[in-house]
Short mmCIF file of C-alpha atoms and ligand atoms in Angstrom, two decimals:
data_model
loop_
_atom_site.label_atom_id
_atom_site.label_comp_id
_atom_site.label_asym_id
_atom_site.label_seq_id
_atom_site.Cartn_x
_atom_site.Cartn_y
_atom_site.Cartn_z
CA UNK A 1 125.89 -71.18 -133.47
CA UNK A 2 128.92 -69.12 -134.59
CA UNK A 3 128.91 -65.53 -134.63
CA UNK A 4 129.31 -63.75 -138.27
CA UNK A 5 129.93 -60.79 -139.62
CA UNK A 6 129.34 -59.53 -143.14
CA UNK A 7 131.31 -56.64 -144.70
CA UNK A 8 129.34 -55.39 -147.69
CA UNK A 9 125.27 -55.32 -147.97
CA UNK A 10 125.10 -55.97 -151.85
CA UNK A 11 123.51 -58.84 -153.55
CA UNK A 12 126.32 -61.29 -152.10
CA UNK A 13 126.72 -59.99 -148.97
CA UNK A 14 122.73 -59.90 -148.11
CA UNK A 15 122.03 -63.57 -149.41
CA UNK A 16 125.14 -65.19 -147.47
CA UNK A 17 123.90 -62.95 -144.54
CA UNK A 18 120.54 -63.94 -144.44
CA UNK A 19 120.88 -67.66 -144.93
CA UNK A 20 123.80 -67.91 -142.55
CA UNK A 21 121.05 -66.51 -140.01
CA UNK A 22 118.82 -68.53 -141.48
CA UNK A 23 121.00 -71.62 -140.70
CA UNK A 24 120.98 -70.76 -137.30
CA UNK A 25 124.26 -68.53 -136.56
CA UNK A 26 124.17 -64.99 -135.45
CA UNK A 27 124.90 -62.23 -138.20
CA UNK A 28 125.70 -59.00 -138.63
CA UNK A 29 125.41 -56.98 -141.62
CA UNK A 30 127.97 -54.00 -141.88
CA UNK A 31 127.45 -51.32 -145.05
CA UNK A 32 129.20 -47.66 -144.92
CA UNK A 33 125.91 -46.20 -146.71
CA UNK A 34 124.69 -44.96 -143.77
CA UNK A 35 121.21 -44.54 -146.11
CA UNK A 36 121.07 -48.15 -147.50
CA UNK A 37 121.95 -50.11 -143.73
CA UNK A 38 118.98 -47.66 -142.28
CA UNK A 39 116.45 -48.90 -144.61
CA UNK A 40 117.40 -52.20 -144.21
CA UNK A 41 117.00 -51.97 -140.83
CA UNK A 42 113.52 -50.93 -141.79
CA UNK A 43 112.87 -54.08 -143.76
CA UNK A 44 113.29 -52.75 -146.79
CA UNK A 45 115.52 -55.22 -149.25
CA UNK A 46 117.32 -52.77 -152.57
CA UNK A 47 116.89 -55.29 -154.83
CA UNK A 48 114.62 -58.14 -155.73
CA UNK A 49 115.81 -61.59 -155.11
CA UNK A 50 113.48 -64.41 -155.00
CA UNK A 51 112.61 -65.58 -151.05
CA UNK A 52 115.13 -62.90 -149.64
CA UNK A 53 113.42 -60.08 -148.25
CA UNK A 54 110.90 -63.09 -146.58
CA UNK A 55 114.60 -64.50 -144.99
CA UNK A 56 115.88 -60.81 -143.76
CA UNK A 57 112.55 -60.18 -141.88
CA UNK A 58 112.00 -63.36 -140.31
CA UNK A 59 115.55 -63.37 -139.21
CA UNK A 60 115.62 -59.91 -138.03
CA UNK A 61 112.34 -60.49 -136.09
CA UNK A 62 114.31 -63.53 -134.01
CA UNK A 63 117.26 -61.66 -133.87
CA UNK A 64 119.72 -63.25 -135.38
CA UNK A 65 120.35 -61.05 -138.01
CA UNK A 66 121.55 -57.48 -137.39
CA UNK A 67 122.73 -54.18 -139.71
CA UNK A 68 125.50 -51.82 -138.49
CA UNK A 69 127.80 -48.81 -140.47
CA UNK A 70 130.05 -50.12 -137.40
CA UNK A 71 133.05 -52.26 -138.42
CA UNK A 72 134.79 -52.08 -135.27
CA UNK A 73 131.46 -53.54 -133.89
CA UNK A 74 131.36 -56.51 -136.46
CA UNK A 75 135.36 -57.48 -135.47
CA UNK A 76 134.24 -57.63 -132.17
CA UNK A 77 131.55 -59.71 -132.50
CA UNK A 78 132.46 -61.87 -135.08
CA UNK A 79 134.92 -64.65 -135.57
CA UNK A 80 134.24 -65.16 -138.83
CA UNK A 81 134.53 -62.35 -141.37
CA UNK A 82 132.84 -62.81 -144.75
CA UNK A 83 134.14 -59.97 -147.37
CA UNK A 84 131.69 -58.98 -149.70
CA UNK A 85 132.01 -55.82 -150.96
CA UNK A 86 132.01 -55.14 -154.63
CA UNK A 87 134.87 -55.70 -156.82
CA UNK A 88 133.89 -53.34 -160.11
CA UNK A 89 135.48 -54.15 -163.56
CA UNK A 90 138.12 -51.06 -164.69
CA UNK A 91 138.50 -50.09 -168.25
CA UNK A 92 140.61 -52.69 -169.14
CA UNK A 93 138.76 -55.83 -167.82
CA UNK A 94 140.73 -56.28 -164.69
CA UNK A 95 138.73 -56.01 -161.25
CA UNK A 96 139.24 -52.97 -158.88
CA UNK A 97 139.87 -54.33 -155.76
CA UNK A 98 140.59 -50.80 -153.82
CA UNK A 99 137.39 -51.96 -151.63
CA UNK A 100 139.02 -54.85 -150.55
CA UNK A 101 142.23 -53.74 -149.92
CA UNK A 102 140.37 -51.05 -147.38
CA UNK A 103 138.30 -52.99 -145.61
CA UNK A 104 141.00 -55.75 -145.05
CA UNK A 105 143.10 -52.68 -143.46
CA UNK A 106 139.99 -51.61 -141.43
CA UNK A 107 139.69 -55.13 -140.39
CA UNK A 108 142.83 -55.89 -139.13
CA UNK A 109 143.30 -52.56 -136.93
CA UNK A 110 139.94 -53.87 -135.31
CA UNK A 111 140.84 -57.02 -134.46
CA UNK A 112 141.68 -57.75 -130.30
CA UNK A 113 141.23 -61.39 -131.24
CA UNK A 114 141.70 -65.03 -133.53
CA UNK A 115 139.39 -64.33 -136.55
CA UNK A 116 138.69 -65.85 -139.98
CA UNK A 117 138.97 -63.31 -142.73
CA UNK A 118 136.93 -65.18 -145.96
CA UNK A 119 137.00 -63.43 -149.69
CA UNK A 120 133.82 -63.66 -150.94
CA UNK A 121 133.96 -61.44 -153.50
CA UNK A 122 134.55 -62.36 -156.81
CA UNK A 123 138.34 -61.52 -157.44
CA UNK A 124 141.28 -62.52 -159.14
CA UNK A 125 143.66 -65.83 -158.28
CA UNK A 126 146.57 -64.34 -155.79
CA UNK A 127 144.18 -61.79 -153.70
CA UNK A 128 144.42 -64.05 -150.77
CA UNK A 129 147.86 -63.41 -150.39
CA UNK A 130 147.64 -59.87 -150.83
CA UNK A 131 144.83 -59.63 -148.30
CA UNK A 132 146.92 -61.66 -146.04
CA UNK A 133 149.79 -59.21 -146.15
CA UNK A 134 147.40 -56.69 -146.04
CA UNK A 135 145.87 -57.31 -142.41
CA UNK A 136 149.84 -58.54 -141.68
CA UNK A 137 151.02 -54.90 -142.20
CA UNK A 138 147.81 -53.59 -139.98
CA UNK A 139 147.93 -56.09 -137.40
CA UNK A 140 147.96 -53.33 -134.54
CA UNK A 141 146.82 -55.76 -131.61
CA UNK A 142 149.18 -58.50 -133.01
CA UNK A 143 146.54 -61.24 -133.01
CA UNK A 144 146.50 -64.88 -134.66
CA UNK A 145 143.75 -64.45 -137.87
CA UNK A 146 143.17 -67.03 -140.82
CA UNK A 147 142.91 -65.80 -144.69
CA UNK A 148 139.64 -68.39 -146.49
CA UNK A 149 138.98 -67.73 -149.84
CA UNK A 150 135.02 -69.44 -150.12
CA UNK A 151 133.82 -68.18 -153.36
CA UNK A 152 130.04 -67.71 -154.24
CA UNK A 153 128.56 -70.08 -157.26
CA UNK A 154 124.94 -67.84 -156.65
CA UNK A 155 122.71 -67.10 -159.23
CA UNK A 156 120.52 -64.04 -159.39
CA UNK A 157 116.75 -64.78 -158.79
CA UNK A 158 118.00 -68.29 -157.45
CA UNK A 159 120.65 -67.28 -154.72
CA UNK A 160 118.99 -68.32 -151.42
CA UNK A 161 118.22 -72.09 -153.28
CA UNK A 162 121.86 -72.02 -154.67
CA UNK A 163 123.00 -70.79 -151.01
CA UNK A 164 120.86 -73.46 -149.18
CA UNK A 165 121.41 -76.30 -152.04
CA UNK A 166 124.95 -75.63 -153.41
CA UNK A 167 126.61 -78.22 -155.79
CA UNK A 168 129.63 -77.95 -154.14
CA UNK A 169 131.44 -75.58 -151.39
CA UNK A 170 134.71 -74.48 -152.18
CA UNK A 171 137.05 -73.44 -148.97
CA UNK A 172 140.71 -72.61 -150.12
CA UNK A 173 142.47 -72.60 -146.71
CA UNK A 174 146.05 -72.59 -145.49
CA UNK A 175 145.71 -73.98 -141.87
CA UNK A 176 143.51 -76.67 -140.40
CA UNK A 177 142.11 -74.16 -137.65
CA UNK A 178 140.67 -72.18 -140.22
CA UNK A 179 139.30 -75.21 -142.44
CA UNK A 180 137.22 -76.58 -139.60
CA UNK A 181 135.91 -73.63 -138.24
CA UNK A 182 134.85 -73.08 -141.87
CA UNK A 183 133.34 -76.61 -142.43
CA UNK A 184 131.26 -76.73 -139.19
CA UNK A 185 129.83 -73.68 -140.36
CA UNK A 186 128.56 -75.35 -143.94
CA UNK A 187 128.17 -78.68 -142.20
CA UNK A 188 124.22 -78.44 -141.67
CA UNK A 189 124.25 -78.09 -146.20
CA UNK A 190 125.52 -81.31 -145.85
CA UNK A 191 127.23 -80.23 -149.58
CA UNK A 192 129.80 -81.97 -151.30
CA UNK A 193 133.19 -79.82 -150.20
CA UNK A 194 136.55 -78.96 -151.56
CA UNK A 195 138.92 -77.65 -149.17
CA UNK A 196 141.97 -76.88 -150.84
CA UNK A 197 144.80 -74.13 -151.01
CA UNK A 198 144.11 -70.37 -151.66
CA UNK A 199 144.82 -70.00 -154.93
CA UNK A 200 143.10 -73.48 -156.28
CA UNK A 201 139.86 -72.05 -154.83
CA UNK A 202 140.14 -69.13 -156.42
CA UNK A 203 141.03 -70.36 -159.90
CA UNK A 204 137.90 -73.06 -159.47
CA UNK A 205 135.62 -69.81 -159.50
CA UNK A 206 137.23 -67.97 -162.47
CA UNK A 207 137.21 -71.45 -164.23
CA UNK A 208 133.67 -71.94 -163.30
CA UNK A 209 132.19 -69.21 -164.71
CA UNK A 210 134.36 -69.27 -167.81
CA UNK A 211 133.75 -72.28 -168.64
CA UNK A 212 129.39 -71.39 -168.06
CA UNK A 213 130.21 -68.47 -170.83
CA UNK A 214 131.87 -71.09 -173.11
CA UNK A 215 129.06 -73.13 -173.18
CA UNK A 216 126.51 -70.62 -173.79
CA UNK A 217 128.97 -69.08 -176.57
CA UNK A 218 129.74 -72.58 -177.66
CA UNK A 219 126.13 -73.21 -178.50
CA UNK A 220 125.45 -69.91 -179.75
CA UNK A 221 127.69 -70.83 -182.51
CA UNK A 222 126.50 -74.08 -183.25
CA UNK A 223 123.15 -71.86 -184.09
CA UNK A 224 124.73 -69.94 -186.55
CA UNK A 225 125.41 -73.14 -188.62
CA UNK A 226 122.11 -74.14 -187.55
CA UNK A 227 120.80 -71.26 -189.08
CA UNK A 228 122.98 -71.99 -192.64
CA UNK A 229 122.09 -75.47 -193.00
CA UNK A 230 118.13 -75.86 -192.01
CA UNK A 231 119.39 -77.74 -188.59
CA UNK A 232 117.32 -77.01 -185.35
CA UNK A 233 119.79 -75.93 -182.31
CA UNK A 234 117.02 -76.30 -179.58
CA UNK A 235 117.20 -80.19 -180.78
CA UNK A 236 120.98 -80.41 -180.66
CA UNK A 237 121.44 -79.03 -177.23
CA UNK A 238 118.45 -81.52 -176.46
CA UNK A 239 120.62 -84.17 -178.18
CA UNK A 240 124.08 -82.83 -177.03
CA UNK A 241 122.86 -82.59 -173.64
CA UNK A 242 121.92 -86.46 -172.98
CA UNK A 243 125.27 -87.55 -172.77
CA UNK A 244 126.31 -86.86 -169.24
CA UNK A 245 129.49 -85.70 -169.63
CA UNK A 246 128.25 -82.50 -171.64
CA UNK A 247 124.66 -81.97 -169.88
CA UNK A 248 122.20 -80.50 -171.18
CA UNK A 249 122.29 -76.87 -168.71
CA UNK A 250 123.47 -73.60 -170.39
CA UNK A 251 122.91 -74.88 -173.91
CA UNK A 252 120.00 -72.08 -174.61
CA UNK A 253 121.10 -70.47 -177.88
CA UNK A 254 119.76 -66.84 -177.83
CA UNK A 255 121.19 -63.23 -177.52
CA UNK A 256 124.20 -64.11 -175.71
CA UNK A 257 124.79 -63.74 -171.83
CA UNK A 258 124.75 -60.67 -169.23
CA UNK A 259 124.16 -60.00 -165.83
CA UNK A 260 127.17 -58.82 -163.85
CA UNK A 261 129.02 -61.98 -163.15
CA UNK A 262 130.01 -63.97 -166.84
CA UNK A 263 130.93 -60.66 -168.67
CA UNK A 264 133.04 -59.04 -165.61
CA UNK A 265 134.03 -62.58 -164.85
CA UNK A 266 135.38 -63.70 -168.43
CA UNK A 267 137.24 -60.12 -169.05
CA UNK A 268 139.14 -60.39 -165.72
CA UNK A 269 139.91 -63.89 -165.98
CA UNK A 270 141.69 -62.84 -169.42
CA UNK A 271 143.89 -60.51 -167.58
CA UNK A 272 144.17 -62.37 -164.80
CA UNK A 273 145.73 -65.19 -167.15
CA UNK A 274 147.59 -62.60 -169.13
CA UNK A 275 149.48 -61.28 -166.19
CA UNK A 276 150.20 -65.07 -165.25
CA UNK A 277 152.13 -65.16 -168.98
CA UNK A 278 149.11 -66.83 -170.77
CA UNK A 279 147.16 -65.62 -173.81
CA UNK A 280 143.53 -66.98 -173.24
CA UNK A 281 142.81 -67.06 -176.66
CA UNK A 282 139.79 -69.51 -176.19
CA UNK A 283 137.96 -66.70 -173.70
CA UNK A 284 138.64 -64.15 -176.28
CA UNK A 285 136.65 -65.54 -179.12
CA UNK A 286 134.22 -66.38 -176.18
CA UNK A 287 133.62 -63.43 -175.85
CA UNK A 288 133.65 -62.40 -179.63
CA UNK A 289 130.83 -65.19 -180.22
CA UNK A 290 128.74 -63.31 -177.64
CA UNK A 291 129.00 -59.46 -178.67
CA UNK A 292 127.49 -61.30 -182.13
CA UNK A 293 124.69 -62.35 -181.02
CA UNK A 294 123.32 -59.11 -180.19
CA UNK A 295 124.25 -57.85 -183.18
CA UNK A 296 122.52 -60.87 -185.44
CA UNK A 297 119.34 -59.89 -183.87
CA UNK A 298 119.36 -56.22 -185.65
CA UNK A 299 120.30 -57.81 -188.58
CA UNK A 300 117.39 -60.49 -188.35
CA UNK A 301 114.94 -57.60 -187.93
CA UNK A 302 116.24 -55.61 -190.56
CA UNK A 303 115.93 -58.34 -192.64
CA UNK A 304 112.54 -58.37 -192.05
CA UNK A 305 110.91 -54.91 -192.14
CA UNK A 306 114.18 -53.50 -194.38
CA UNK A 307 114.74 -49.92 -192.96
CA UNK A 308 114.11 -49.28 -189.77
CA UNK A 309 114.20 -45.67 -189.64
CA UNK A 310 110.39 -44.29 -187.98
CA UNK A 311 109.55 -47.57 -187.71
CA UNK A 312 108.49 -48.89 -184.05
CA UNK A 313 109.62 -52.17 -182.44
CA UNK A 314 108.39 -53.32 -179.24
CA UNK A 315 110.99 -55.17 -176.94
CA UNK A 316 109.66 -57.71 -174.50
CA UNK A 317 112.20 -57.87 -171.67
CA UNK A 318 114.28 -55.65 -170.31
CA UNK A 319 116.49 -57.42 -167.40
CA UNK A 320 119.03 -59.58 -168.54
CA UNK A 321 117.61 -62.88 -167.38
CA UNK A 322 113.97 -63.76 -166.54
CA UNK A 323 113.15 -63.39 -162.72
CA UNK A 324 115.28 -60.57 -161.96
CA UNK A 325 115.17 -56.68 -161.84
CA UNK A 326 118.73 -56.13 -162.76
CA UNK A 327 119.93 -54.33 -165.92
CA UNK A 328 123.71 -54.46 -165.52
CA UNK A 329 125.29 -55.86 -168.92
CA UNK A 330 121.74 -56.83 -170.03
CA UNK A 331 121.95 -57.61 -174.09
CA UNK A 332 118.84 -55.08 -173.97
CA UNK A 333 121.10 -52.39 -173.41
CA UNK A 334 123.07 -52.81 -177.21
CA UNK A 335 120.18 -54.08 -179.11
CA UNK A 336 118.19 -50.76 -177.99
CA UNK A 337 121.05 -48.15 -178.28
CA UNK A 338 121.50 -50.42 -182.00
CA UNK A 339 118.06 -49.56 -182.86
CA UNK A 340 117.58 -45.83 -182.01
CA UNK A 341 120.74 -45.36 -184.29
CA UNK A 342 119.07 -46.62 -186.81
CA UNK A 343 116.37 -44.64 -186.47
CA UNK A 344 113.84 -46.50 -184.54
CA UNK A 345 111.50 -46.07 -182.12
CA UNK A 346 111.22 -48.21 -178.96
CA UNK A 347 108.61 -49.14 -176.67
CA UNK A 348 109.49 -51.92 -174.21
CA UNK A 349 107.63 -53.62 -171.68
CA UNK A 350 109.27 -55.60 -168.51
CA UNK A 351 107.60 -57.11 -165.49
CA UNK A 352 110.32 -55.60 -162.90
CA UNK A 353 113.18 -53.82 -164.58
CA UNK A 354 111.68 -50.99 -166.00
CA UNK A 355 112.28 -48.84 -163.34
CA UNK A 356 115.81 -49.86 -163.32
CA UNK A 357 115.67 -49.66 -167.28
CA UNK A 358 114.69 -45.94 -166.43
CA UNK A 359 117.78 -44.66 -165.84
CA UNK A 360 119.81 -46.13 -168.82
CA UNK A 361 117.27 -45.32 -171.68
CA UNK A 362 116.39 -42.35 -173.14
CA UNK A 363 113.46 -41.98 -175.72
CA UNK A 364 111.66 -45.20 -174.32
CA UNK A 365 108.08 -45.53 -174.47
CA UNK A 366 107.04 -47.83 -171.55
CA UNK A 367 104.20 -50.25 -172.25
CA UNK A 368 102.09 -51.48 -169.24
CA UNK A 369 102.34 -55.13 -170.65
CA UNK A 370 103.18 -57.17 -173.90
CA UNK A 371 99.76 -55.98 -175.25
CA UNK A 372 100.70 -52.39 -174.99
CA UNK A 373 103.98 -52.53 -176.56
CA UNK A 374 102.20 -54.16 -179.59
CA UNK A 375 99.90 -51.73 -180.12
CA UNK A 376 100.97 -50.53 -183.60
CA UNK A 377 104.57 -52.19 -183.22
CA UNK A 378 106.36 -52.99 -186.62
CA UNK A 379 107.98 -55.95 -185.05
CA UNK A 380 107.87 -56.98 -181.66
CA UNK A 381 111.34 -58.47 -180.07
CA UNK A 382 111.87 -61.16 -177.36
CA UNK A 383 115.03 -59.94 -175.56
CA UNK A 384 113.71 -61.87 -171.94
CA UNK A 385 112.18 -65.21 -171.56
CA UNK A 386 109.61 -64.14 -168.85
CA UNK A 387 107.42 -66.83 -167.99
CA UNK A 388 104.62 -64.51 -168.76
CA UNK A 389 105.57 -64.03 -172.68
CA UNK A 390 105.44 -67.76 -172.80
CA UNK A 391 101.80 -67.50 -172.23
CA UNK A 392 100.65 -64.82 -174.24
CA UNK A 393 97.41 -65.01 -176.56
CA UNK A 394 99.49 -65.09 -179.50
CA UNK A 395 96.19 -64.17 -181.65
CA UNK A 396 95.46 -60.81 -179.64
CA UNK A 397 99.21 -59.84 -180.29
CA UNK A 398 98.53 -60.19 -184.34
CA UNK A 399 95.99 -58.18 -184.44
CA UNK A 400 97.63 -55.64 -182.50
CA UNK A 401 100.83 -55.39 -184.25
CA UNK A 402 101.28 -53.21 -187.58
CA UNK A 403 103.40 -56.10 -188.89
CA UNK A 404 102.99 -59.71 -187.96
CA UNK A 405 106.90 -60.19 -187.52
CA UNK A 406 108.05 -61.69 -184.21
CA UNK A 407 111.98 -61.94 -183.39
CA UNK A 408 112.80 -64.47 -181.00
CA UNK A 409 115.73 -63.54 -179.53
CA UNK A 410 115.43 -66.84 -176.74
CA UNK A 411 113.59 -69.28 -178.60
CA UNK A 412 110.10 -69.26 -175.95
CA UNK A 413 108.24 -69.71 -179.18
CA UNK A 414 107.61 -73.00 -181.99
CA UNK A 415 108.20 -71.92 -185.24
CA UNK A 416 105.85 -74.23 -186.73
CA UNK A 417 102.88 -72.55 -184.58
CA UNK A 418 104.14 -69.27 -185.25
CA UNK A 419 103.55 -69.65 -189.27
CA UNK A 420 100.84 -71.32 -188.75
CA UNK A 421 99.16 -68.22 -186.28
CA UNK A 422 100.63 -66.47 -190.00
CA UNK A 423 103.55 -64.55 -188.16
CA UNK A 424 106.48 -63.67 -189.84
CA UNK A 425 108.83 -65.34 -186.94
CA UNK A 426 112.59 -65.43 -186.93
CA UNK A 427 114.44 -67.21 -183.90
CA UNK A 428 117.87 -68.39 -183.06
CA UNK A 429 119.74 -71.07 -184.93
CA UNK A 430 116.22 -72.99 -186.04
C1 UDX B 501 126.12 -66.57 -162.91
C2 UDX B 501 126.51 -68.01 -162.51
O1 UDX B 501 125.52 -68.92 -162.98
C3 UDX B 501 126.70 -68.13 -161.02
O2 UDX B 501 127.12 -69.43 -160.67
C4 UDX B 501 127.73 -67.10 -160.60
O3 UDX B 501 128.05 -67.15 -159.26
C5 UDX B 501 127.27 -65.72 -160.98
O4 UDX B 501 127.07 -65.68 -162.39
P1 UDX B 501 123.90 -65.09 -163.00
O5 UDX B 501 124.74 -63.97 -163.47
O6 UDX B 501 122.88 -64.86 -161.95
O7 UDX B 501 124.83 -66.29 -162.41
O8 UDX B 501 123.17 -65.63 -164.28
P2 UDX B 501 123.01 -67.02 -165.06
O9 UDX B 501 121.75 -67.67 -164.68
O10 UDX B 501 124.25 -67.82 -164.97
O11 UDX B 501 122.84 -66.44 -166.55
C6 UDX B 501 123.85 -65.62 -167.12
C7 UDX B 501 123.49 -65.18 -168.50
O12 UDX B 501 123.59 -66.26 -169.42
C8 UDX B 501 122.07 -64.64 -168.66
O13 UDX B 501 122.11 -63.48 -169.48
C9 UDX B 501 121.33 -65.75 -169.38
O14 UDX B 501 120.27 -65.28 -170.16
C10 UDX B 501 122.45 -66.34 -170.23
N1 UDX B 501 122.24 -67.76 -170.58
C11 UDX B 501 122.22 -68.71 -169.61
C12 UDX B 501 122.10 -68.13 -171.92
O15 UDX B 501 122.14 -67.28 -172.82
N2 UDX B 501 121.95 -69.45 -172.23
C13 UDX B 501 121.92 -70.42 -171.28
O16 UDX B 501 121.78 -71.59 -171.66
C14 UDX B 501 122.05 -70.03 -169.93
#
């Protein structure tokens, strides 16, 4: 059992928190929202995430997870110190890592002891070092302390399974104290592990998540000469995706990614290359690829009900994947703000963003389901592949819809059964 502390209570920091408890160690949770670390203390989670709030109850009820606004309490406690506060993107695409650099300082004037500082926040190849120097210059006790950088691979709605299953842990490391403190802490995944330097682990988490947006853009654009030559892109990522080297994951043609890691990731990592003296042309047009998408879909539903000024289109998803109530960078964001300038008007319908959605829309009409949001639609759009759109009675929605036209913006639907149930049905790259 090691003792843990946590420095940041946001989607990170909670998940690597509660399974660490989970696996047995004793955590504490330190926030400075004196609001947020109160409620938790009541039970009550901020955000939805699959299994989690289940984790941070059970382990609060044995006691071996904690919440403080105390950082001076968490450096006492804990020999391991996992940074993960939030690392927001600035105007230009490079992260702001102010947060960081104060609670590295804040860290370091605590410390009376040997401790392992760990960057788990996403951020840029080099901040190792400067963390490094930072606790250096606020040593005040003068005590021995390791830099780790252990990035996250965690995806929303699927964190505590990608925490408690990883593919691989990544521990970039410059002594050997540090690296086995670090791997008899993962030990019990029984993962496959990279220990490395500082900066290699950092680059193998911008390169990870580049390289997850290439593939999505990469197939994004195969749809678009899907679309021009009658070929059908769900079958060629099929195809594509049985030869092992490629695989057939994150081949989904659709409305392009979101969320807050592959956008904020892919813009810093083009600065972060730039400022290393190389132009990252390929992430660029990455990029490019995706912004399209979200436009094509406008254009596919103009295509099919001509103007769209007064006319009414329901949008079926709201979040920017399934399984998760977060909005940040969701594709539903442009496609929406698209529309009203046109002259449309929305009603939308999601099973646990709307509330979220709330804050970013104006002039929304809020359906309590898919059946709602049809009610007189012109066209309905799918912007989220919910499980529950999959099953909807496809027959009901006809007959509740002004026009039969469906836009598929993540291919849930066979366009073969969609003529035949005599919809006008448009998806991606088929
Ligand atoms: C991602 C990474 O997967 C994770 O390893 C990292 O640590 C954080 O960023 P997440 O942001 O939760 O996780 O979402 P992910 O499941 O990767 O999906 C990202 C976006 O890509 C979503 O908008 C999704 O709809 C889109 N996507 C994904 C596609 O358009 N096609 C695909 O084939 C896969």
């Amino acid at each position: 059992m090691k003792n843990i502390g946590i420095i940041g209570s946001g989607h990170v920091g909670l998940v690597t928190g509660a399974c660490l408890a989970e696996l047995d160690n004793k955590v504490i949770i330190m926030d400075d929202d004196v609001k947020k670390i109160g409620s938790l203390r009541m039970g009550v989670i901020p955000f939805y995430e699959l299994g989690l709030a289940e984790m941070v109850h059970r382990n609060t009820d044995s006691g071996k997870l904690s919440f403080t606004t105390s950082i001076k309490e968490v450096v006492k406690q804990a020999e391991i110190i996992f940074i993960c506060v939030g690392t927001p993107q600035k105007p230009n695409g490079e992260a702001d890592l102010t947060a960081v650099e104060a609670v590295s300082q804040r860290v370091a004037k605590a410390m009376n002891n040997y401790r392992v500082i760990v960057e788990k926040s996403t951020v840029p190849v080099k901040t190792g070092n400067w963390i490094k120097r930072t606790v250096e210059l606020n040593n005040t006790n003068n005590v021995d302390f390791d830099v780790v950088s252990n990035p996250e691979f965690l995806r929303e709605g699927k964190a505590i399974h990608d925490f408690m299953h990883p593919d691989r842990i990544v521990i970039g490391v410059e002594s050997e104290r540090a690296a086995n403190i670090m791997l008899r802490l993962y030990n019990p995944l029984k993962a496959p592990t990279i220990v490395t330097n500082i900066e290699t682990a950092e680059l193998i988490k911008h390169a990870s998540n580049a390289f997850l947006a290439l593939k999505i853009s990469y197939i994004n654009a195969i749809a678009n000469i899907c679309e021009n030559v009658g070929a059908d892109v769900t079958k060629v990522a099929e195809g594509m995706g049985c030869d092992k080297r490629i695989g057939r994951e994150f081949l989904d043609a659709g409305i392009g990614y979101g969320g807050y890691c592959l956008p904020k990731d892919a813009a810093a990592f083009i600065r972060i290359a730039e400022e290393a003296g190389y132009d990252f042309e390929l992430l660029k047009i990455v990029q490019k690829i995706n912004e399209n998408q979200r436009q094509q879909i406008i254009g596919k539903v103009k295509n099919a009900l001509w103007n769209l000024n007064n006319k009414t289109i329901g949008i079926l998803g709201l979040s920017f994947k399934p399984d998760t109530d977060d909005m940040r960078e969701a594709p539903s964001i442009d496609i929406i703000k698209k529309l009203q300038e046109e002259g449309a008007r929305i009603k939308a319908y999601d099973p646990k963003a709307m509330e979220n959605a709330k804050a970013i829309f104006e002039d929304i009409e809020y359906g309590k389901d898919a059946y709602e949001v049809a009610v007189e639609s012109d066209a309905l759009i799918i912007v989220t592949e919910w499980d529950e759109f999959t099953n909807l009675d496809l027959a009901k929605i006809k007959k509740l819809l002004r026009q039969s036209v469906i836009i598929d913006g993540r291919n849930i639907f066979d366009p073969a059964e969609m003529s035949r149930l005599g919809f006008i049905y448009e998806g991606v790259g088929r």
